[in-house]
mmCIF file of C-alpha atoms in Angstrom:
data_model
loop_
_atom_site.group_PDB
_atom_site.id
_atom_site.type_symbol
_atom_site.label_atom_id
_atom_site.label_comp_id
_atom_site.label_asym_id
_atom_site.label_seq_id
_atom_site.Cartn_x
_atom_site.Cartn_y
_atom_site.Cartn_z
ATOM 1 C CA MET A 195 -18.692 18.445 -37.024
ATOM 2 C CA ASN A 196 -21.398 16.680 -35.003
ATOM 3 C CA ILE A 197 -21.973 18.744 -31.842
ATOM 4 C CA LYS A 198 -24.133 16.128 -30.065
ATOM 5 C CA ARG A 199 -21.474 13.447 -30.638
ATOM 6 C CA ASP A 200 -18.629 15.763 -29.556
ATOM 7 C CA VAL A 201 -20.460 16.830 -26.376
ATOM 8 C CA GLY A 202 -21.199 13.186 -25.584
ATOM 9 C CA MET A 203 -17.544 12.236 -26.068
ATOM 10 C CA LEU A 204 -16.442 15.096 -23.815
ATOM 11 C CA ALA A 205 -18.878 13.956 -21.109
ATOM 12 C CA VAL A 206 -17.538 10.396 -21.293
ATOM 13 C CA LEU A 207 -13.942 11.646 -21.216
ATOM 14 C CA ALA A 208 -14.674 13.889 -18.218
ATOM 15 C CA GLY A 209 -16.257 10.949 -16.405
ATOM 16 C CA VAL A 210 -13.275 8.696 -17.101
ATOM 17 C CA LEU A 211 -10.740 11.320 -16.072
ATOM 18 C CA GLY A 212 -12.781 12.187 -13.000
ATOM 19 C CA SER A 213 -12.912 8.506 -12.002
ATOM 20 C CA ALA A 214 -9.158 8.104 -12.444
ATOM 21 C CA ALA A 215 -8.446 11.204 -10.359
ATOM 22 C CA GLY A 216 -10.855 9.968 -7.711
ATOM 23 C CA ALA A 217 -9.157 6.565 -7.645
ATOM 24 C CA VAL A 218 -5.755 8.156 -7.079
ATOM 25 C CA HIS A 219 -7.164 10.364 -4.339
ATOM 26 C CA ALA A 220 -8.991 7.460 -2.705
ATOM 27 C CA ALA A 221 -5.759 5.438 -2.528
ATOM 28 C CA GLU A 222 -4.144 8.034 -0.304
ATOM 29 C CA PRO A 223 -4.727 7.548 3.431
ATOM 30 C CA THR A 224 -7.031 9.981 5.180
ATOM 31 C CA LYS A 225 -7.484 10.761 8.849
ATOM 32 C CA GLU A 226 -10.771 8.858 8.860
ATOM 33 C CA THR A 227 -9.588 5.684 7.082
ATOM 34 C CA ALA A 228 -5.985 4.976 8.046
ATOM 35 C CA GLU A 229 -3.949 4.959 11.195
ATOM 36 C CA ALA A 230 -0.481 6.454 11.282
ATOM 37 C CA PRO A 231 2.228 3.916 10.483
ATOM 38 C CA ARG A 232 3.770 2.355 13.561
ATOM 39 C CA GLU A 233 7.149 2.401 11.846
ATOM 40 C CA THR A 234 8.750 3.180 8.483
ATOM 41 C CA ILE A 235 10.929 0.376 7.141
ATOM 42 C CA VAL A 236 13.520 1.502 4.588
ATOM 43 C CA LEU A 237 15.091 -1.199 2.423
ATOM 44 C CA LYS A 238 17.203 -1.489 -0.688
ATOM 45 C CA LYS A 239 16.160 -3.802 -3.518
ATOM 46 C CA GLY A 240 17.052 -7.368 -2.455
ATOM 47 C CA GLU A 241 17.476 -6.440 1.221
ATOM 48 C CA HIS A 242 15.188 -7.885 3.897
ATOM 49 C CA ARG A 243 14.202 -7.284 7.493
ATOM 50 C CA ASP A 244 12.470 -9.589 9.951
ATOM 51 C CA LEU A 245 9.678 -8.296 12.188
ATOM 52 C CA THR A 246 8.605 -10.233 15.265
ATOM 53 C CA ILE A 247 4.916 -9.771 16.006
ATOM 54 C CA PRO A 248 3.534 -11.737 18.968
ATOM 55 C CA GLY A 249 0.045 -13.098 18.311
ATOM 56 C CA LEU A 250 0.253 -12.572 14.525
ATOM 57 C CA THR A 251 -3.008 -13.592 12.835
ATOM 58 C CA ARG A 252 -3.106 -11.846 9.447
ATOM 59 C CA LEU A 253 -0.940 -9.871 6.978
ATOM 60 C CA SER A 254 -1.827 -7.588 4.080
ATOM 61 C CA LEU A 255 0.609 -5.875 1.698
ATOM 62 C CA GLY A 256 -0.409 -3.017 -0.573
ATOM 63 C CA ASP A 257 1.956 -3.264 -3.564
ATOM 64 C CA GLY A 258 3.801 -6.493 -4.334
ATOM 65 C CA THR A 259 6.000 -4.765 -6.924
ATOM 66 C CA VAL A 260 7.652 -2.756 -4.128
ATOM 67 C CA ALA A 261 7.976 -5.351 -1.356
ATOM 68 C CA ASP A 262 7.365 -9.011 -0.593
ATOM 69 C CA ILE A 263 6.307 -10.535 2.725
ATOM 70 C CA ARG A 264 6.673 -14.068 4.051
ATOM 71 C CA SER A 265 5.555 -15.576 7.304
ATOM 72 C CA MET A 266 8.599 -17.324 8.786
ATOM 73 C CA GLY A 267 6.621 -18.905 11.650
ATOM 74 C CA GLY A 268 6.615 -18.044 15.319
ATOM 75 C CA GLY A 269 5.169 -14.572 14.669
ATOM 76 C CA THR A 270 8.099 -13.555 12.447
ATOM 77 C CA VAL A 271 7.457 -11.764 9.146
ATOM 78 C CA ARG A 272 10.223 -11.261 6.571
ATOM 79 C CA VAL A 273 9.849 -8.048 4.549
ATOM 80 C CA SER A 274 11.954 -7.940 1.363
ATOM 81 C CA GLY A 275 12.616 -5.045 -0.995
ATOM 82 C CA VAL A 276 11.523 -5.861 -4.561
ATOM 83 C CA GLY A 277 11.556 -2.550 -6.459
ATOM 84 C CA PRO A 278 11.706 1.188 -5.829
ATOM 85 C CA GLY A 279 8.680 2.897 -4.300
ATOM 86 C CA TYR A 280 6.611 2.739 -1.163
ATOM 87 C CA THR A 281 3.715 0.664 0.096
ATOM 88 C CA MET A 282 1.876 -0.209 3.295
ATOM 89 C CA LEU A 283 1.979 -3.418 5.303
ATOM 90 C CA PHE A 284 -0.917 -4.114 7.652
ATOM 91 C CA VAL A 285 -0.442 -6.645 10.432
ATOM 92 C CA TRP A 286 -3.149 -8.052 12.695
ATOM 93 C CA ALA A 287 -2.230 -9.429 16.103
ATOM 94 C CA GLY A 288 -5.170 -10.434 18.240
ATOM 95 C CA ASP A 289 -7.770 -7.657 17.926
ATOM 96 C CA ALA A 290 -5.223 -4.978 16.958
ATOM 97 C CA ARG A 291 -4.158 -3.851 13.505
ATOM 98 C CA HIS A 292 -0.827 -2.112 12.948
ATOM 99 C CA ALA A 293 0.422 -0.294 9.852
ATOM 100 C CA TYR A 294 4.004 -0.174 8.602
ATOM 101 C CA ARG A 295 5.145 2.064 5.765
ATOM 102 C CA ILE A 296 7.723 0.283 3.564
ATOM 103 C CA VAL A 297 10.087 2.334 1.414
ATOM 104 C CA VAL A 298 12.375 0.619 -1.098
ATOM 105 C CA LYS A 299 15.178 2.624 -2.671
#
């Protein structure tokens, strides 16, 4: 048994596990970093819903394995359910940013 090697391996393992736990924690919204969702959109796999957002300038989707988004033109965004789970959709219109929680069952 090599104590120096074992202690070193434990330190590396603790650092890796600590980083993974921190990454999971960092992905969760906090009061300081995320606004409350404007709306929760619940879809089934394969189902879609169109959102009309006047002045739409930008879109950002968190997890593409849960939902898909497409700009349909004229400020309309089609949100489609891809697989079970939840994700966030951020929409910019003018100077404002709005958050939507998307749940796919």
